[in-house]
Amino acid sequence: MKKMNYQNVKGTLDYLPEEEGIRRTIRRTMEDVFIQYGCKPIETPILNYQSLLASKYAGGAEILEEMYTLSDRGKRELALRYDLTIPFAKVVAMNPTLKMPFKRYEIGKVFRDGPIKTGRYREFTQCDVDIVGVQSQVAEAELMMMALDVFRRLKMDVTIQYNNRKLLVGFLRQLNITGQMVNRVILILDKIEKISKEKIKEELREAGLDQVAIDAIESFLQKDLDGIVEEYRQLAEKEEIIKQGLEEWNELQAYLKQLEIESCCLFNPFLARGLEIYTGTIYEIFLTDKSVKSSIGSGGRYDNAIGGLIGSQETYATVGISFGLDVIFAALSLENSYLEAERLDYYIIPIGRPMEAISAAKALRDQGFKVELELGKKKLAKALDKANKEGVKKVIIIGENEVDGNTYKVRDMETGEEWLEAFQY
């Protein structure tokens, strides 16, 4: 019989208890913040109809190339979700009686057949929050504040870069770039921090832009922040979408100032977020020290997706943010972070008295303590060594003497102190 070659599918990982314990701590930390901000939990299927995920109101052409597709025995064309956003938009579309504003969070697995790098895999976990029914930039400000709270609790120093798609789209319209070409150019500009400006120009030429438009974009890319804002102000007089973008940008800045977080939030006029779904403010979260180059969170406003999914002209004011659990875990691993899995309160070691030991474990668990009972036959020295390695707070030893005296011996593993406590077996 041929020996089976055991290995993971490329782009997938196993997480053993020590690592998964830390991941669960990250997840609980985020969930605590989401709940603190009044977000309600939902869960959506991993398996979806391919037509839903391939909708023009979904992720756009680039992300569809990474979508895992399959069919079932009924020949239905299905796909694994590549994010949590479109499944959420489907939920809102299918439940018109939801009370607005509706704030939800969801944490779940998603799948993309894309490039693999640090913190980016083909099966990964996203942690999303979305708000439906708020047109004001107060929704964006709340999500940005929430993100900073999450990373403050994780003791991670981050910077949020933000922009408004209306400004970029309006600028491109002024260059007579319209239709699908707008999204193609935005995808190219989205690479501004990854490739040289010469390479950007080369890709714009390959996309079919004329030299006048390329020169105008090059000139725009060379301006400083004040110069770009001034150009937008001048263009706003003849381009309505730029006027709207500036109004939203000014409103958001006022909220960020009120929250005293403007120093952590950087306006980046070249931030594009390639996904076609976005209609207004967009943002990405980066480690301030750039020890991980990828963003560790991102999102934005997508007012057309829900109405588009149900074939309605109605817009649903919607804004969301997504955190990548895997890339956050990778970043914390690089930093040798303080984060650790939740530790046991007690580890019970029976010395020939398993019946009494399991009774003691039950009594302590009934009081709410986290307790592990040694189920093997480890000698005391080996059991104590295990307790030390796993960071157990206290060890309980139950042998003949303890049972005879209706006590158990407690050892504090940090101080080495020992004492007896009464217990009726």
XYZ file of C-alpha atoms in Angstrom:
425
model
C 0.000 0.000 0.000
C 1.384 3.372 -1.007
C 2.115 5.668 1.914
C -0.112 8.758 1.904
C 1.695 12.071 1.614
C 0.153 14.166 4.401
C 0.346 17.869 3.688
C -1.880 20.923 3.738
C -3.387 22.412 0.622
C -1.170 25.313 -0.471
C -2.211 28.514 1.266
C -3.848 26.798 4.258
C -2.457 26.340 7.764
C -2.989 24.268 10.899
C -2.840 26.181 14.185
C -1.759 24.119 17.185
C -3.070 24.981 20.678
C -0.464 27.613 21.624
C -0.977 29.578 18.384
C -4.717 29.058 18.235
C -5.018 30.175 21.858
C -3.460 33.523 20.908
C -5.699 33.784 17.832
C -8.732 33.227 20.056
C -7.513 35.992 22.381
C -7.265 38.368 19.387
C -10.731 37.313 18.235
C -12.283 37.784 21.696
C -10.633 41.185 22.029
C -12.129 42.328 18.732
C -15.522 40.853 19.544
C -15.568 42.636 22.927
C -14.951 45.966 21.169
C -17.590 45.259 18.499
C -20.178 44.522 21.192
C -19.119 47.623 23.145
C -19.967 49.673 20.040
C -23.478 48.210 19.868
C -22.901 45.800 16.972
C -25.137 42.724 16.655
C -23.745 39.302 15.609
C -24.825 37.468 12.464
C -23.556 34.400 10.602
C -23.762 33.779 6.849
C -23.058 30.642 4.750
C -19.598 29.928 3.381
C -21.256 28.368 0.320
C -23.087 30.769 -2.015
C -24.538 30.866 -5.498
C -21.812 31.861 -7.910
C -24.129 34.434 -9.500
C -24.378 36.320 -6.176
C -20.618 36.551 -5.657
C -20.056 37.396 -9.346
C -22.630 40.209 -9.346
C -21.427 43.503 -10.778
C -22.151 44.937 -7.331
C -19.734 42.470 -5.754
C -15.937 42.500 -5.576
C -15.050 43.368 -9.161
C -13.134 41.601 -11.916
C -9.831 41.247 -10.066
C -11.255 39.465 -7.035
C -13.448 37.201 -9.196
C -10.289 35.719 -10.703
C -9.461 34.444 -7.196
C -12.910 32.986 -6.451
C -13.165 29.266 -5.729
C -16.029 27.825 -7.792
C -17.691 24.424 -7.688
C -20.944 22.670 -8.546
C -23.149 20.348 -6.496
C -24.879 17.129 -7.513
C -27.808 19.189 -8.786
C -25.443 20.922 -11.256
C -25.917 24.245 -9.456
C -23.012 26.673 -9.889
C -21.712 27.574 -6.449
C -18.723 29.394 -4.963
C -16.939 29.820 -1.642
C -17.294 33.330 -0.260
C -14.229 35.512 -0.809
C -15.307 38.090 1.788
C -18.125 38.736 4.261
C -19.431 41.894 2.595
C -21.573 40.528 -0.233
C -23.139 37.801 1.964
C -24.033 40.599 4.399
C -25.521 42.737 1.621
C -27.601 39.685 0.658
C -28.886 39.406 4.259
C -30.051 43.040 4.251
C -31.627 42.622 0.805
C -33.534 39.512 1.974
C -34.726 41.075 5.254
C -36.460 44.387 4.483
C -37.926 44.630 8.003
C -34.513 45.095 9.658
C -34.545 48.168 11.881
C -32.215 50.905 10.624
C -29.522 51.891 11.361
C -28.391 48.253 11.498
C -24.919 47.520 12.880
C -23.610 44.002 12.509
C -20.423 42.076 13.054
C -19.387 38.700 11.696
C -16.221 36.651 12.126
C -15.696 33.814 9.689
C -13.587 31.965 7.125
C -13.238 33.240 3.562
C -11.362 31.834 0.570
C -9.297 33.356 -2.251
C -7.093 31.595 -4.781
C -4.559 34.415 -4.771
C -0.857 35.083 -4.084
C 0.514 33.919 -0.728
C 2.675 36.094 1.540
C 3.079 36.890 5.246
C -0.367 36.917 6.804
C -2.089 36.352 3.436
C -3.322 32.855 2.759
C -5.981 31.169 0.613
C -8.154 30.256 3.569
C -8.286 33.018 6.145
C -10.491 34.609 8.790
C -12.095 38.015 8.436
C -13.677 40.037 11.236
C -16.158 42.530 9.774
C -18.356 45.329 11.061
C -20.887 47.098 8.813
C -23.421 49.870 9.369
C -26.478 50.278 7.121
C -28.752 53.299 7.133
C -26.378 56.172 7.980
C -25.531 58.686 5.247
C -23.405 60.909 7.472
C -19.655 60.469 7.833
C -20.292 59.862 11.528
C -20.526 56.160 10.567
C -17.019 56.209 9.061
C -15.682 58.088 12.087
C -17.241 55.552 14.460
C -15.652 52.624 12.597
C -12.251 54.334 12.489
C -12.456 55.053 16.236
C -13.487 51.435 16.827
C -10.481 50.183 14.835
C -8.110 52.275 16.933
C -9.745 50.882 20.100
C -9.223 47.319 18.840
C -5.518 47.858 18.183
C -4.999 49.828 21.393
C -6.257 46.778 23.313
C -3.956 44.560 21.274
C -1.095 46.988 22.031
C -0.408 47.530 18.317
C 0.633 50.942 16.973
C -1.338 51.559 13.758
C -2.076 54.320 11.270
C -5.302 54.576 9.307
C -4.890 55.909 5.766
C -8.084 57.231 4.198
C -9.341 58.802 0.974
C -12.618 59.350 -0.885
C -13.308 57.519 -4.161
C -15.470 60.423 -5.356
C -12.390 62.630 -5.514
C -10.431 60.122 -7.604
C -13.378 59.321 -9.892
C -14.114 63.022 -10.437
C -10.484 63.758 -11.255
C -10.429 60.949 -13.844
C -13.705 62.141 -15.376
C -12.093 65.511 -15.961
C -9.542 63.656 -18.094
C -12.396 62.091 -20.133
C -11.760 58.704 -18.515
C -15.152 57.037 -18.053
C -16.922 53.673 -17.693
C -14.857 50.572 -16.980
C -11.655 52.467 -17.758
C -12.135 54.417 -14.487
C -11.952 51.212 -12.451
C -9.000 49.950 -14.460
C -7.050 53.157 -13.843
C -7.956 53.097 -10.138
C -6.617 49.537 -9.893
C -3.340 50.750 -11.392
C -3.123 53.778 -9.079
C -3.789 51.432 -6.140
C -0.267 50.053 -6.710
C 1.394 53.433 -6.121
C 3.240 52.278 -2.950
C 4.265 48.947 -4.484
C 5.696 49.911 -7.881
C 7.557 52.903 -9.338
C 5.857 55.870 -11.001
C 7.496 54.815 -14.269
C 5.831 51.420 -13.970
C 2.516 53.158 -13.208
C 2.845 55.168 -16.441
C 3.728 52.036 -18.375
C 0.620 50.229 -17.088
C -1.550 53.256 -17.917
C -0.232 53.175 -21.476
C -0.924 49.447 -21.710
C -4.477 50.110 -20.480
C -5.019 52.367 -23.513
C -4.822 55.865 -21.986
C -3.693 58.643 -24.272
C -0.541 60.598 -23.500
C -2.413 63.761 -22.440
C -4.247 61.836 -19.693
C -1.047 60.059 -18.617
C 0.811 63.384 -18.358
C -2.031 64.865 -16.294
C -1.978 61.875 -13.922
C 1.816 62.082 -13.623
C 1.581 65.790 -12.765
C -1.117 64.975 -10.176
C 1.044 62.281 -8.569
C 3.918 64.747 -8.158
C 1.894 67.342 -6.228
C 2.133 67.637 -2.463
C -0.961 67.268 -0.290
C -1.833 70.976 -0.288
C -1.465 71.112 -4.066
C -3.776 68.140 -4.561
C -6.461 69.557 -2.255
C -6.261 72.900 -4.040
C -6.673 71.184 -7.418
C -9.716 69.351 -6.099
C -11.210 72.644 -4.893
C -10.785 74.172 -8.330
C -12.226 71.116 -10.095
C -15.197 71.030 -7.679
C -16.593 74.133 -9.427
C -17.250 72.091 -12.573
C -17.419 68.490 -11.306
C -20.287 67.704 -8.896
C -18.860 64.391 -7.684
C -15.636 66.130 -6.561
C -17.740 68.712 -4.721
C -19.548 65.887 -2.899
C -16.240 64.168 -2.131
C -14.773 67.337 -0.619
C -17.865 67.879 1.534
C -17.616 64.320 2.857
C -13.864 64.685 3.400
C -14.355 67.913 5.398
C -17.154 66.346 7.472
C -15.033 63.295 8.282
C -12.059 65.452 9.252
C -14.278 67.396 11.666
C -15.340 64.153 13.371
C -11.761 62.891 13.574
C -10.722 66.174 15.180
C -13.628 65.985 17.650
C -12.534 62.444 18.617
C -8.899 63.635 18.899
C -7.681 60.861 16.608
C -6.617 62.943 13.606
C -2.937 62.251 14.383
C -3.569 58.500 13.834
C -5.571 59.046 10.619
C -3.651 60.099 7.503
C -5.347 61.472 4.384
C -3.777 59.660 1.420
C -5.083 61.065 -1.901
C -3.535 58.117 -3.795
C -5.261 55.417 -1.752
C -7.582 53.727 -4.232
C -8.811 50.391 -2.801
C -9.230 48.555 -6.074
C -12.633 46.989 -5.376
C -15.317 48.495 -7.604
C -17.916 48.208 -4.841
C -16.707 51.345 -3.019
C -18.516 54.651 -3.602
C -17.126 57.142 -1.058
C -14.744 57.145 1.880
C -12.220 54.297 1.859
C -9.524 53.393 4.384
C -6.733 50.934 5.094
C -4.981 50.217 8.392
C -1.220 49.697 8.521
C 1.310 48.998 11.253
C 2.997 52.326 11.881
C 6.467 50.735 11.805
C 5.627 48.871 8.528
C 7.083 45.620 9.906
C 4.269 44.020 7.896
C 3.742 45.770 4.559
C 0.196 44.508 3.962
C -2.775 46.306 5.448
C -4.169 44.644 8.582
C -7.635 46.106 8.099
C -9.580 47.997 5.456
C -13.015 49.090 4.342
C -15.151 51.906 3.093
C -18.559 53.056 1.940
C -20.530 51.029 -0.611
C -23.952 52.621 -1.032
C -24.962 50.840 -4.257
C -24.385 47.172 -3.422
C -27.577 46.261 -1.545
C -29.956 48.059 -3.902
C -28.089 46.580 -6.869
C -28.443 43.050 -5.523
C -32.229 43.360 -5.289
C -32.538 45.159 -8.630
C -33.647 48.408 -7.036
C -32.636 51.965 -7.858
C -32.785 52.698 -4.133
C -29.458 53.298 -2.402
C -28.737 51.844 1.011
C -26.194 53.980 2.837
C -23.667 51.337 3.931
C -20.160 51.506 5.337
C -17.956 48.701 6.642
C -14.582 47.733 7.983
C -12.775 44.396 7.895
C -9.906 43.119 10.040
C -7.683 40.221 8.930
C -7.221 37.888 11.894
C -4.381 35.989 10.206
C -2.321 39.043 9.286
C -2.854 40.528 12.773
C -1.654 37.242 14.302
C 1.374 37.249 11.956
C 2.196 40.842 12.958
C 1.946 40.049 16.674
C 4.141 36.975 16.173
C 6.836 39.149 14.563
C 6.662 41.558 17.500
C 6.949 38.785 20.120
C 3.812 40.331 21.585
C 2.685 40.084 25.185
C -0.479 38.315 23.990
C -0.967 34.768 25.163
C -3.693 32.179 25.287
C -5.962 32.223 28.324
C -4.271 30.320 31.109
C -5.749 27.595 33.288
C -6.689 28.500 36.858
C -5.976 25.001 38.118
C -4.259 21.833 36.924
C -5.210 18.851 39.096
C -2.677 16.052 39.533
C -4.090 12.840 41.064
C -1.577 10.639 42.853
C -3.411 7.319 42.695
C -6.815 8.871 43.533
C -8.598 9.603 40.191
C -12.148 9.421 41.632
C -11.509 12.130 44.188
C -9.559 14.212 41.659
C -12.438 14.275 39.160
C -14.813 15.306 41.970
C -12.524 18.204 42.882
C -12.315 19.231 39.207
C -16.120 19.290 38.939
C -16.467 21.374 42.119
C -13.993 23.977 40.908
C -15.525 24.118 37.398
C -18.945 24.622 39.017
C -17.447 27.752 40.626
C -16.403 29.037 37.182
C -12.695 28.204 37.268
C -10.790 26.890 34.225
C -9.540 23.476 35.288
C -7.603 20.680 33.588
C -7.510 17.251 35.151
C -4.430 15.135 34.408
C -5.953 12.155 32.618
C -2.751 10.245 31.986
C -0.467 8.683 34.540
C 2.260 11.317 34.687
C 4.606 11.204 37.648
C 4.428 14.319 39.830
C 7.688 15.792 38.502
C 6.583 15.468 34.859
C 3.148 16.860 35.613
C 4.678 19.908 37.346
C 7.000 20.390 34.375
C 3.962 20.426 32.051
C 2.237 22.974 34.328
C 5.308 25.229 34.187
C 5.598 25.041 30.406
C 1.913 25.828 29.900
C 1.828 28.717 32.361
C -0.745 27.195 34.722
C -1.473 29.514 37.653
C -2.027 26.892 40.385
C -1.572 23.147 40.689
C -3.682 20.926 42.958
C -2.206 17.664 44.196
C -4.559 14.941 45.470
C -3.055 11.807 47.023
C -3.727 9.459 49.939
C -2.816 11.989 52.642
C -5.016 14.710 51.141
C -8.038 12.401 50.780
C -7.636 11.044 54.312
C -7.593 14.602 55.653
C -10.456 15.868 53.403
C -8.100 18.435 51.884
C -6.173 19.071 48.728
C -2.732 20.611 48.356
C -2.474 23.827 46.305
C 0.811 25.040 44.813
C 1.138 28.553 43.390
C 3.328 28.013 40.322
C 4.596 31.614 40.272
C 5.674 31.901 43.929
C 6.192 28.222 44.791
C 4.049 28.677 47.927
C 1.996 25.617 49.035
C -1.029 25.282 51.322
C -3.886 22.900 52.152
C -7.538 23.675 51.499
C -10.506 21.820 52.961
C -12.580 19.690 50.576
C -15.265 17.096 51.275
C -14.816 14.160 48.915
